[in-house]
Amino acid sequence: MPPHADAGTLAGDVTPDNPGLDATSLFGGGKPVILQVIPTLVTGGAERGCIDMAAAIQRAGGTAIVVSAGGPMARELDRYGAKHIQLPVQSKNPLTMRRNATRLTEIIRQHGVDLIHARSRAPAWSAYWAAKRTDIPFVTTFHAPYNFKGRVKKWYNSVMAKADRIIAVSGFVYEHVTREYGVGADRLRLIHRGVDVDIMSPDKVTQARMAQLIQQWRLPEDQRIVLLPGRLTRWKGQGVLIEAISRLGRSDVRAVLVGDDQGRDHYRQELEDHIRRLNLGGQVTIAGHCNDMAAAYMLSDVVVNASVEPEAFGRVIAEAQAMGRPVIVSDLGAVKETVINGETGLVVPPNNPDALAGAIRAALDLDPLQRQAVGLDGMRHVRTNFTKAGMCAATLAVYAELLG
């Protein structure tokens, strides 16, 4: 397993549990201007990481600027005193990407930007060209392996490996970047995505918040809840869970699928048809988007990730463990990093409804003491390895490494 970025060494006394970030210790008394570039600020893990880092930069005494095509999350930047500039950086049109590079160059010079950090491929090309023109450090984050089938797609992806420092969000992604792009430990850093344990904490969720979701989702009191969080898309494995619930054969269990269909009406209809065919109308709820995931985790008896393709990290499973919930995950991608099999949860073969049904049965049959032990182990695992504070500290340390 590749090493984490050493936040403690590079950033003074900063640790995951002590995010006492200040510009003096990190940047030798300077107050750097950091520009992050991301396609949109609508929803998602990359977007959440961008917002979290903007807040950390501001807290450390620097200036955070984010360039995106906009979205509802942009409003959060105002809360932290960060600046948002809207550009069509989501575009993959080569002419637009070139124009974006020119505009980014102007922004860098106008605002005295010291470092640019790109979080996706199309804006990374624009950021790369702008960084070259202005001679400032360039950082990228691989939020996923970015698979490819030919030379052209691999070349397009390769901009993420051209940076002065490349951040991988998991060991799984780290190994992909090393294998496919030949990037060594001199430039590549492992920084796991982080959970906000101040929000994802069982003692912060009130009964009123849980009751509101019970009413909204019309959940009966006599059923155990199996939660699958994730946008409605085939690779997230909602169909596998529906099939597993059918094979489980227990009327006291209800699966709740939480996540936006993001316009995939056809797939949502396919899931609804599947539920009807299996006569599971009283056992599967498609809940849609949820604004209070902490309360949703607390309602659940077990949280499932049934993905049929590798997860680059698996944020919801880390969040669920932070909330003390037993988890079940497909044996793909980064799960060996985020879940301790047999202690914080269970790992099952992907796309295997029978194995998933067996794991759900085992999780639901835990006695209260076993359940408490699993929950405490999961909370300890996340708070040791996957906190937002730790992620921010390690990323700031990467910036400091480049800025001296």
PDB file of C-alpha atoms in Angstrom, residues 100-110 126 129-131 133-134:
ATOM      1  CA  ASN A 100     -10.686  28.791 -20.696  1.00  0.00           C
ATOM      2  CA  ALA A 101      -6.886  28.552 -20.534  1.00  0.00           C
ATOM      3  CA  THR A 102      -6.594  32.172 -21.643  1.00  0.00           C
ATOM      4  CA  ARG A 103      -9.150  33.284 -19.053  1.00  0.00           C
ATOM      5  CA  LEU A 104      -7.445  31.244 -16.306  1.00  0.00           C
ATOM      6  CA  THR A 105      -4.149  32.877 -17.227  1.00  0.00           C
ATOM      7  CA  GLU A 106      -5.801  36.289 -16.767  1.00  0.00           C
ATOM      8  CA  ILE A 107      -7.276  35.217 -13.404  1.00  0.00           C
ATOM      9  CA  ILE A 108      -3.879  33.948 -12.206  1.00  0.00           C
ATOM     10  CA  ARG A 109      -2.224  37.258 -13.040  1.00  0.00           C
ATOM     11  CA  GLN A 110      -5.091  39.431 -11.807  1.00  0.00           C
ATOM     12  CA  SER A 126      -6.946  24.474 -19.410  1.00  0.00           C
ATOM     13  CA  TRP A 129      -1.756  25.429 -20.184  1.00  0.00           C
ATOM     14  CA  ALA A 130      -2.391  28.374 -17.830  1.00  0.00           C
ATOM     15  CA  ALA A 131       0.145  27.068 -15.292  1.00  0.00           C
ATOM     16  CA  ARG A 133       2.144  30.299 -19.239  1.00  0.00           C
ATOM     17  CA  THR A 134       2.412  31.767 -15.740  1.00  0.00           C
TER      18      THR A 134
END
